[in-house]
C-alpha positions as a Python dict, from the first residue, in 0.01 Angstrom:
ca = {
    (1, 'M'): (0, 0, 0),
    (2, 'D'): (-196, 15, 334),
    (3, 'N'): (-339, -262, 526),
    (4, 'N'): (-666, -220, 372),
    (5, 'E'): (-540, -219, 21),
    (6, 'F'): (-303, -535, 124),
    (7, 'R'): (-620, -717, 223),
    (8, 'H'): (-820, -639, -97),
    (9, 'W'): (-541, -726, -333),
    (10, 'S'): (-448, -1041, -127),
    (11, 'V'): (-809, -1150, -153),
    (12, 'K'): (-816, -1073, -528),
    (13, 'A'): (-496, -1266, -593),
    (14, 'A'): (-615, -1572, -404),
    (15, 'E'): (-951, -1563, -597),
    (16, 'W'): (-762, -1525, -916),
    (17, 'G'): (-552, -1838, -839),
    (18, 'V'): (-854, -2051, -778),
    (19, 'D'): (-1019, -1931, -1110),
    (20, 'Y'): (-693, -1980, -1286),
    (21, 'R'): (-668, -2336, -1164),
    (22, 'T'): (-1015, -2408, -1238),
    (23, 'G'): (-1016, -2308, -1597),
    (24, 'L'): (-666, -2451, -1690),
    (25, 'R'): (-822, -2729, -1917),
    (26, 'D'): (-957, -2439, -2148),
    (27, 'R'): (-601, -2294, -2190),
    (28, 'P'): (-331, -2425, -2431),
    (29, 'V'): (-65, -2600, -2208),
    (30, 'R'): (203, -2404, -2394),
    (31, 'P'): (157, -2050, -2531),
    (32, 'D'): (175, -1976, -2913),
    (33, 'V'): (387, -1678, -2884),
    (34, 'K'): (678, -1543, -3075),
    (35, 'P'): (1031, -1481, -2899),
    (36, 'G'): (1052, -1123, -2784),
    (37, 'S'): (661, -1046, -2795),
    (38, 'I'): (628, -1008, -2409),
    (39, 'F'): (944, -834, -2381),
    (40, 'G'): (811, -569, -2623),
    (41, 'A'): (489, -544, -2468),
    (42, 'V'): (655, -436, -2138),
    (43, 'A'): (766, -65, -2086),
    (44, 'A'): (1130, -6, -2164),
    (45, 'S'): (1200, 179, -1836),
    (46, 'A'): (1046, 151, -1482),
    (47, 'P'): (778, 412, -1400),
    (48, 'E'): (899, 730, -1200),
    (49, 'Q'): (577, 762, -1029),
    (50, 'A'): (340, 499, -860),
    (51, 'E'): (101, 333, -1071),
    (52, 'P'): (-250, 212, -961),
    (53, 'M'): (-275, -151, -866),
    (54, 'E'): (-590, -198, -1096),
    (55, 'D'): (-364, -109, -1389),
    (56, 'I'): (-77, -343, -1300),
    (57, 'F'): (-320, -633, -1220),
    (58, 'A'): (-478, -580, -1565),
    (59, 'D'): (-151, -569, -1741),
    (60, 'F'): (-66, -893, -1560),
    (61, 'E'): (-384, -1072, -1694),
    (62, 'A'): (-352, -916, -2051),
    (63, 'T'): (30, -939, -2103),
    (64, 'I'): (192, -1205, -1871),
    (65, 'V'): (-53, -1466, -1850),
    (66, 'P'): (-101, -1540, -2203),
    (67, 'G'): (274, -1574, -2238),
    (68, 'M'): (297, -1852, -1960),
    (69, 'T'): (346, -2210, -2004),
    (70, 'H'): (106, -2385, -1756),
    (71, 'W'): (281, -2628, -1547),
    (72, 'Q'): (-17, -2701, -1343),
    (73, 'H'): (-228, -2794, -1639),
    (74, 'P'): (-371, -3132, -1615),
    (75, 'R'): (-241, -3236, -1967),
    (76, 'F'): (120, -3127, -1890),
    (77, 'F'): (309, -3449, -1987),
    (78, 'A'): (643, -3283, -2056),
    (79, 'Y'): (980, -3281, -1875),
    (80, 'F'): (888, -3380, -1521),
    (81, 'P'): (591, -3219, -1323),
    (82, 'A'): (662, -2915, -1097),
    (83, 'N'): (346, -2986, -900),
    (84, 'A'): (189, -2725, -667),
    (85, 'A'): (-101, -2887, -483),
    (86, 'P'): (-369, -2619, -385),
    (87, 'V'): (-279, -2678, -8),
    (88, 'S'): (76, -2613, -74),
    (89, 'V'): (3, -2280, -257),
    (90, 'V'): (-211, -2176, 58),
    (91, 'A'): (100, -2254, 281),
    (92, 'E'): (311, -2049, 41),
    (93, 'Y'): (80, -1742, 86),
    (94, 'L'): (158, -1772, 455),
    (95, 'V'): (530, -1814, 407),
    (96, 'S'): (523, -1491, 163),
    (97, 'A'): (335, -1286, 413),
    (98, 'M'): (567, -1370, 700),
    (99, 'A'): (876, -1335, 478),
    (100, 'A'): (1130, -1495, 721),
    (101, 'Q'): (1482, -1542, 659),
    (102, 'C'): (1548, -1901, 780),
    (103, 'M'): (1918, -1930, 786),
    (104, 'L'): (1969, -1993, 1145),
    (105, 'W'): (1768, -2145, 1435),
    (106, 'Q'): (1744, -1803, 1608),
    (107, 'T'): (1640, -1625, 1302),
    (108, 'S'): (1315, -1864, 1269),
    (109, 'P'): (1306, -2142, 1543),
    (110, 'A'): (996, -2274, 1417),
    (111, 'A'): (1112, -2290, 1071),
    (112, 'T'): (1416, -2491, 1169),
    (113, 'E'): (1240, -2733, 1407),
    (114, 'L'): (969, -2796, 1170),
    (115, 'E'): (1210, -2873, 877),
    (116, 'T'): (1383, -3127, 1096),
    (117, 'R'): (1061, -3293, 1182),
    (118, 'V'): (904, -3307, 843),
    (119, 'V'): (1225, -3425, 688),
    (120, 'D'): (1213, -3710, 929),
    (121, 'W'): (842, -3785, 829),
    (122, 'M'): (971, -3820, 451),
    (123, 'R'): (1255, -4042, 564),
    (124, 'Q'): (1003, -4273, 740),
    (125, 'A'): (768, -4238, 443),
    (126, 'L'): (1042, -4356, 199),
    (127, 'G'): (1139, -4644, 412),
    (128, 'L'): (1491, -4517, 478),
    (129, 'P'): (1672, -4617, 796),
    (130, 'D'): (1706, -4425, 1108),
    (131, 'G'): (2072, -4327, 1037),
    (132, 'F'): (1968, -4070, 776),
    (133, 'T'): (1913, -3722, 855),
    (134, 'G'): (1860, -3448, 596),
    (135, 'V'): (1789, -3092, 480),
    (136, 'I'): (1533, -2922, 254),
    (137, 'Q'): (1759, -2785, -31),
    (138, 'D'): (1613, -2532, -311),
    (139, 'S'): (1653, -2788, -586),
    (140, 'A'): (1838, -3117, -673),
    (141, 'S'): (2111, -2904, -827),
    (142, 'Q'): (2212, -2744, -492),
    (143, 'A'): (2186, -3083, -317),
    (144, 'T'): (2418, -3252, -588),
    (145, 'L'): (2665, -2965, -568),
    (146, 'A'): (2668, -3018, -177),
    (147, 'A'): (2728, -3375, -234),
    (148, 'V'): (3002, -3328, -474),
    (149, 'L'): (3180, -3070, -242),
    (150, 'T'): (3169, -3322, 19),
    (151, 'M'): (3309, -3598, -164),
    (152, 'R'): (3570, -3356, -280),
    (153, 'E'): (3678, -3254, 59),
    (154, 'R'): (3650, -3591, 207),
    (155, 'A'): (3897, -3737, -66),
    (156, 'L'): (4134, -3448, 4),
    (157, 'A'): (4137, -3491, 371),
    (158, 'W'): (3940, -3155, 413),
    (159, 'Q'): (4206, -2953, 245),
    (160, 'G'): (4017, -2825, -76),
    (161, 'N'): (3843, -2539, 75),
    (162, 'K'): (4176, -2427, 263),
    (163, 'A'): (4430, -2494, 4),
    (164, 'G'): (4249, -2503, -314),
    (165, 'L'): (4280, -2778, -588),
    (166, 'S'): (4610, -2654, -748),
    (167, 'G'): (4876, -2901, -654),
    (168, 'Q'): (4633, -3156, -526),
    (169, 'P'): (4600, -3498, -688),
    (170, 'R'): (4341, -3507, -983),
    (171, 'L'): (4009, -3604, -858),
    (172, 'R'): (3769, -3854, -1034),
    (173, 'I'): (3397, -3889, -1008),
    (174, 'Y'): (3196, -4161, -1176),
    (175, 'S'): (2853, -4182, -1321),
    (176, 'S'): (2678, -4300, -1625),
    (177, 'D'): (2553, -4088, -1917),
    (178, 'Q'): (2186, -4107, -1783),
    (179, 'V'): (2241, -3855, -1507),
    (180, 'H'): (2084, -3521, -1522),
    (181, 'T'): (2309, -3224, -1653),
    (182, 'S'): (2300, -3082, -1282),
    (183, 'I'): (2581, -3329, -1217),
    (184, 'D'): (2778, -3172, -1483),
    (185, 'R'): (2725, -2817, -1339),
    (186, 'A'): (2819, -2954, -988),
    (187, 'I'): (3155, -3093, -1135),
    (188, 'W'): (3230, -2744, -1300),
    (189, 'V'): (3133, -2547, -1002),
    (190, 'S'): (3332, -2758, -742),
    (191, 'G'): (3644, -2734, -957),
    (192, 'V'): (3680, -3101, -1014),
    (193, 'G'): (3643, -3032, -1382),
    (194, 'E'): (3466, -3194, -1673),
    (195, 'D'): (3739, -3395, -1781),
    (196, 'N'): (3737, -3571, -1456),
    (197, 'L'): (3377, -3680, -1462),
    (198, 'V'): (3426, -4043, -1582),
    (199, 'R'): (3107, -4164, -1788),
    (200, 'I'): (3057, -4528, -1725),
    (201, 'P'): (2872, -4728, -2019),
    (202, 'T'): (2519, -4852, -1939),
    (203, 'A'): (2374, -5193, -1987),
    (204, 'G'): (2043, -5379, -1962),
    (205, 'P'): (1681, -5262, -1983),
    (206, 'N'): (1722, -5020, -1679),
    (207, 'R'): (2023, -4859, -1872),
    (208, 'A'): (2219, -4898, -1547),
    (209, 'M'): (2602, -4839, -1490),
    (210, 'A'): (2783, -5153, -1595),
    (211, 'T'): (2934, -5223, -1255),
    (212, 'E'): (3232, -5416, -1404),
    (213, 'A'): (3312, -5129, -1610),
    (214, 'L'): (3298, -4909, -1308),
    (215, 'E'): (3523, -5134, -1107),
    (216, 'R'): (3764, -5139, -1400),
    (217, 'A'): (3755, -4740, -1441),
    (218, 'I'): (3840, -4690, -1080),
    (219, 'A'): (4146, -4937, -1080),
    (220, 'E'): (4273, -4770, -1393),
    (221, 'D'): (4255, -4441, -1233),
    (222, 'R'): (4420, -4528, -939),
    (223, 'A'): (4708, -4697, -1151),
    (224, 'A'): (4741, -4371, -1335),
    (225, 'G'): (4782, -4156, -1033),
    (226, 'F'): (4432, -4010, -998),
    (227, 'L'): (4247, -3994, -683),
    (228, 'P'): (3891, -4153, -703),
    (229, 'A'): (3638, -3948, -479),
    (230, 'G'): (3284, -4055, -541),
    (231, 'I'): (3006, -4216, -761),
    (232, 'I'): (2681, -4061, -854),
    (233, 'A'): (2411, -4287, -919),
    (234, 'C'): (2062, -4233, -1050),
    (235, 'V'): (1715, -4363, -1013),
    (236, 'G'): (1472, -4238, -1284),
    (237, 'G'): (1698, -4045, -1506),
    (238, 'T'): (1553, -3746, -1683),
    (239, 'S'): (1581, -3888, -2030),
    (240, 'V'): (1416, -4216, -2027),
    (241, 'G'): (1410, -4311, -1664),
    (242, 'G'): (1766, -4475, -1645),
    (243, 'T'): (1810, -4660, -1314),
    (244, 'D'): (2147, -4787, -1145),
    (245, 'D'): (2182, -5111, -955),
    (246, 'I'): (2205, -4912, -645),
    (247, 'A'): (2289, -5214, -419),
    (248, 'A'): (2590, -5317, -659),
    (249, 'V'): (2727, -4966, -685),
    (250, 'A'): (2701, -4922, -314),
    (251, 'R'): (2917, -5239, -256),
    (252, 'I'): (3165, -5104, -504),
    (253, 'A'): (3172, -4752, -318),
    (254, 'E'): (3225, -4912, 37),
    (255, 'R'): (3505, -5136, -102),
    (256, 'E'): (3677, -4858, -268),
    (257, 'G'): (3630, -4599, 10),
    (258, 'L'): (3420, -4359, -229),
    (259, 'Y'): (3130, -4137, -147),
    (260, 'L'): (2810, -4224, -301),
    (261, 'H'): (2533, -3973, -394),
    (262, 'V'): (2209, -4100, -535),
    (263, 'D'): (2001, -3875, -747),
    (264, 'A'): (1640, -3972, -721),
    (265, 'A'): (1512, -3627, -793),
    (266, 'W'): (1202, -3749, -973),
    (267, 'A'): (1145, -4110, -881),
    (268, 'G'): (1221, -4070, -528),
    (269, 'S'): (852, -3946, -474),
    (270, 'A'): (717, -4282, -580),
    (271, 'M'): (928, -4471, -288),
    (272, 'I'): (642, -4382, -59),
    (273, 'C'): (483, -4676, -229),
    (274, 'P'): (655, -4994, -93),
    (275, 'E'): (607, -5177, -419),
    (276, 'F'): (825, -4944, -615),
    (277, 'R'): (1129, -4958, -360),
    (278, 'H'): (1286, -5225, -549),
    (279, 'F'): (1413, -4951, -801),
    (280, 'W'): (1655, -4836, -544),
    (281, 'T'): (1729, -5164, -331),
    (282, 'G'): (2043, -5104, -138),
    (283, 'V'): (1991, -4706, -118),
    (284, 'E'): (2090, -4746, 253),
    (285, 'G'): (2421, -4777, 146),
    (286, 'A'): (2441, -4420, -11),
    (287, 'D'): (2614, -4136, 173),
    (288, 'S'): (2365, -3889, 38),
    (289, 'I'): (2007, -3911, -149),
    (290, 'V'): (1830, -3639, -319),
    (291, 'F'): (1452, -3635, -420),
    (292, 'N'): (1235, -3342, -518),
    (293, 'P'): (892, -3324, -343),
    (294, 'H'): (827, -3024, -577),
    (295, 'K'): (818, -3258, -871),
    (296, 'W'): (587, -3563, -824),
    (297, 'L'): (485, -3506, -468),
    (298, 'G'): (289, -3180, -491),
    (299, 'A'): (501, -2945, -265),
    (300, 'Q'): (525, -2614, -457),
    (301, 'F'): (864, -2536, -622),
    (302, 'D'): (1108, -2496, -444),
    (303, 'C'): (1152, -2806, -222),
    (304, 'S'): (1423, -3070, -256),
    (305, 'I'): (1518, -3293, 14),
    (306, 'Q'): (1865, -3415, 75),
    (307, 'F'): (1931, -3723, 304),
    (308, 'I'): (2254, -3758, 459),
    (309, 'R'): (2422, -4061, 628),
    (310, 'D'): (2692, -3834, 793),
    (311, 'A'): (2569, -3482, 863),
    (312, 'E'): (2911, -3392, 1007),
    (313, 'S'): (3090, -3435, 703),
    (314, 'L'): (2844, -3200, 504),
    (315, 'V'): (2855, -2933, 786),
    (316, 'R'): (3240, -2963, 797),
    (317, 'T'): (3233, -2885, 424),
    (318, 'L'): (2997, -2611, 401),
    (319, 'A'): (2993, -2440, 747),
    (320, 'I'): (3122, -2085, 788),
    (321, 'R'): (3083, -1926, 1140),
    (322, 'P'): (3161, -1576, 1192),
    (323, 'D'): (3059, -1417, 1519),
    (324, 'Y'): (2765, -1256, 1371),
    (325, 'L'): (2602, -1586, 1266),
    (326, 'K'): (2653, -1762, 1615),
    (327, 'T'): (2366, -1828, 1838),
    (328, 'H'): (2497, -1799, 2185),
    (329, 'G'): (2413, -1986, 2489),
    (330, 'H'): (2250, -2266, 2308),
    (331, 'D'): (2422, -2605, 2234),
    (332, 'G'): (2295, -2895, 2005),
    (333, 'I'): (2071, -2663, 1763),
    (334, 'I'): (2076, -2679, 1392),
    (335, 'N'): (2150, -2385, 1177),
    (336, 'Y'): (2062, -2521, 831),
    (337, 'S'): (2250, -2257, 647),
    (338, 'E'): (2556, -2462, 756),
    (339, 'W'): (2413, -2764, 547),
    (340, 'S'): (2366, -2584, 220),
    (341, 'V'): (2565, -2363, -29),
    (342, 'P'): (2330, -2046, 7),
    (343, 'L'): (2328, -1866, 334),
    (344, 'G'): (1994, -1746, 290),
    (345, 'R'): (1698, -1989, 328),
    (346, 'R'): (1326, -1985, 285),
    (347, 'F'): (1059, -2144, 492),
    (348, 'R'): (1024, -2446, 262),
    (349, 'A'): (910, -2707, 537),
    (350, 'L'): (573, -2532, 584),
    (351, 'K'): (428, -2634, 245),
    (352, 'L'): (543, -2980, 283),
    (353, 'W'): (374, -3003, 637),
    (354, 'F'): (48, -2879, 516),
    (355, 'L'): (65, -3108, 223),
    (356, 'L'): (141, -3431, 413),
    (357, 'R'): (-147, -3336, 665),
    (358, 'A'): (-406, -3244, 410),
    (359, 'H'): (-353, -3525, 181),
    (360, 'G'): (-197, -3797, 407),
    (361, 'L'): (40, -4063, 264),
    (362, 'E'): (-222, -4298, 145),
    (363, 'G'): (-377, -4001, -65),
    (364, 'L'): (-38, -3936, -223),
    (365, 'R'): (34, -4297, -282),
    (366, 'T'): (-301, -4333, -463),
    (367, 'M'): (-216, -4037, -686),
    (368, 'I'): (138, -4180, -794),
    (369, 'R'): (-18, -4544, -839),
    (370, 'N'): (-268, -4402, -1065),
    (371, 'H'): (-17, -4192, -1265),
    (372, 'V'): (198, -4513, -1332),
    (373, 'A'): (-104, -4719, -1441),
    (374, 'W'): (-237, -4468, -1666),
    (375, 'S'): (102, -4419, -1831),
    (376, 'E'): (136, -4807, -1879),
    (377, 'K'): (-222, -4814, -2023),
    (378, 'L'): (-108, -4538, -2282),
    (379, 'A'): (215, -4710, -2371),
    (380, 'E'): (26, -5025, -2444),
    (381, 'R'): (-221, -4848, -2659),
    (382, 'L'): (60, -4675, -2862),
    (383, 'R'): (222, -5007, -2901),
    (384, 'R'): (-82, -5152, -3067),
    (385, 'E'): (-143, -4846, -3277),
    (386, 'P'): (-9, -4901, -3647),
    (387, 'G'): (309, -4680, -3707),
    (388, 'F'): (410, -4637, -3355),
    (389, 'E'): (681, -4819, -3149),
    (390, 'I'): (772, -4804, -2779),
    (391, 'S'): (1149, -4685, -2757),
    (392, 'S'): (1184, -4748, -2390),
    (393, 'E'): (950, -4934, -2163),
    (394, 'P'): (771, -4737, -1874),
    (395, 'M'): (976, -4659, -1575),
    (396, 'L'): (710, -4573, -1328),
    (397, 'S'): (508, -4315, -1518),
    (398, 'L'): (778, -4231, -1788),
    (399, 'F'): (826, -4403, -2121),
    (400, 'S'): (929, -4289, -2480),
    (401, 'F'): (781, -4373, -2809),
    (402, 'R'): (860, -4300, -3185),
    (403, 'H'): (640, -4254, -3486),
    (404, 'V'): (754, -4476, -3781),
    (405, 'P'): (541, -4417, -4083),
    (406, 'G'): (672, -4595, -4393),
    (407, 'A'): (681, -4268, -4603),
    (408, 'A'): (920, -4083, -4378),
    (409, 'A'): (1273, -4059, -4524),
    (410, 'D'): (1425, -3899, -4201),
    (411, 'L'): (1264, -4053, -3905),
    (412, 'D'): (1443, -3837, -3657),
    (413, 'Q'): (1326, -3515, -3818),
    (414, 'H'): (990, -3645, -3854),
    (415, 'N'): (941, -3733, -3462),
    (416, 'L'): (1100, -3393, -3401),
    (417, 'D'): (836, -3211, -3619),
    (418, 'L'): (564, -3423, -3478),
    (419, 'V'): (640, -3325, -3127),
    (420, 'E'): (639, -2964, -3219),
    (421, 'R'): (317, -2990, -3404),
    (422, 'I'): (152, -3141, -3099),
    (423, 'N'): (283, -2879, -2898),
    (424, 'R'): (169, -2594, -3102),
    (425, 'D'): (-168, -2764, -3114),
    (426, 'G'): (-182, -2670, -2724),
    (427, 'R'): (-408, -2946, -2606),
    (428, 'I'): (-114, -3160, -2441),
    (429, 'Y'): (252, -3096, -2406),
    (430, 'L'): (528, -3337, -2470),
    (431, 'T'): (903, -3330, -2487),
    (432, 'Q'): (1178, -3508, -2686),
    (433, 'T'): (1506, -3671, -2608),
    (434, 'R'): (1774, -3892, -2788),
    (435, 'L'): (1792, -4263, -2698),
    (436, 'D'): (2079, -4454, -2868),
    (437, 'G'): (2121, -4188, -3113),
    (438, 'R'): (1763, -4152, -3229),
    (439, 'A'): (1521, -3889, -3170),
    (440, 'V'): (1235, -4018, -2961),
    (441, 'I'): (921, -3867, -2777),
    (442, 'R'): (888, -3866, -2405),
    (443, 'F'): (564, -3909, -2224),
    (444, 'Q'): (524, -3886, -1831),
    (445, 'A'): (217, -3865, -1620),
    (446, 'G'): (255, -3674, -1321),
    (447, 'Q'): (65, -3367, -1288),
    (448, 'F'): (-124, -3351, -938),
    (449, 'E'): (-482, -3296, -1083),
    (450, 'A'): (-438, -3507, -1388),
    (451, 'T'): (-715, -3780, -1448),
    (452, 'E'): (-731, -4078, -1649),
    (453, 'A'): (-938, -3898, -1904),
    (454, 'D'): (-672, -3649, -1955),
    (455, 'V'): (-406, -3918, -2030),
    (456, 'D'): (-666, -4086, -2256),
    (457, 'H'): (-706, -3752, -2434),
    (458, 'A'): (-315, -3761, -2485),
    (459, 'F'): (-356, -4084, -2702),
    (460, 'E'): (-619, -3921, -2917),
    (461, 'V'): (-416, -3603, -2975),
    (462, 'I'): (-96, -3785, -3051),
    (463, 'T'): (-260, -4020, -3298),
    (464, 'E'): (-482, -3755, -3466),
    (465, 'I'): (-176, -3510, -3542),
    (466, 'A'): (50, -3818, -3632),
    (467, 'R'): (-219, -3910, -3908),
    (468, 'A'): (-254, -3571, -4026),
    (469, 'G'): (111, -3556, -4115),
}
């Protein structure tokens, strides 16, 4: 592809993207395809000779797009959003064109220094104190792994990386059952082991860790010869928004000398609104915090910010400095590859810089406030509708509900069938979870371009399909 062809196809791709986003409401949110159908439509072997771009692009439109779930659809109410505001997409065009490897300051000085600046913009926007610095990770999973590795090393006096875990005291890490499964994976990969992740029972409407049970578990583990290393708390858990009492947990962590990591991957974006910060009161006592601007805030995936109270502990855990990765003749610079597990790094800060400047914090606050209000309104409409019950009250823009018709013998199966019928219909997209052992249906409003009419439409679809049986 020469430069003229590059220009032509770049313009065509950008124009296609605009048309795609414009027409999303006319597409089903989730495709109605059978497993293996796309695999079978793609050639079994790569071509030996070059093929025309016209043919490749045509196959993309005919084969790939019809098999995609449309995460930017305004009626995507499943999981959590993976928003890509149009201005963020534009920034990603530029990042892709430059294709920089941003592992060190010297390999992309502007990428490093912009990352430092926009992370601090976000620190201020979330109301976090000056003592926090941060890094843009690819996902909350990587941020949590980095935090678990750091709590492991700190507990083992920085000997885990060097000596391994064999012969060391058995570490213990504490969380509730409301945390995301990325915590389980971090425990596996870190070598701490699933048996050493201690699940603390939850209590109250927020499904928060019971702090007395947490203190008791720590004391019992110390008495049994285990080595408590850290606590992972959550704000806005994935299932139904479980939220720990961060201030109470932070006091325990400080008293016990444990590392505290707070997972606010989804809900953290809402903390740009001061009225929602009560959900993480005491967060300044955390050692690290993660939130994903690529969820609710509108920065295209991947863009996850990890705030750190003591950056030196993170760097001491993760930094490897062979001679070929040293930047000679410069002191005091940041090499962000030393702050994360992967060495390679994309230029993630650019889309966040574009996004914050193009929308402003107040524009983003308005979006989040609208989503919360619209979700609360939908929960109230369903509560009043015969045959429906609200299973978990709204946590920001997330709640769960259950259809309970008198004729259903197996309500769990009935609700699982209902969510599948809704999704096959294609007009909206929901997901299910289990709450207190029962199948319930989740709803969250969070797509960047959703309107109140889209949320109202969800009520019509849900009730229509439930009545149809």
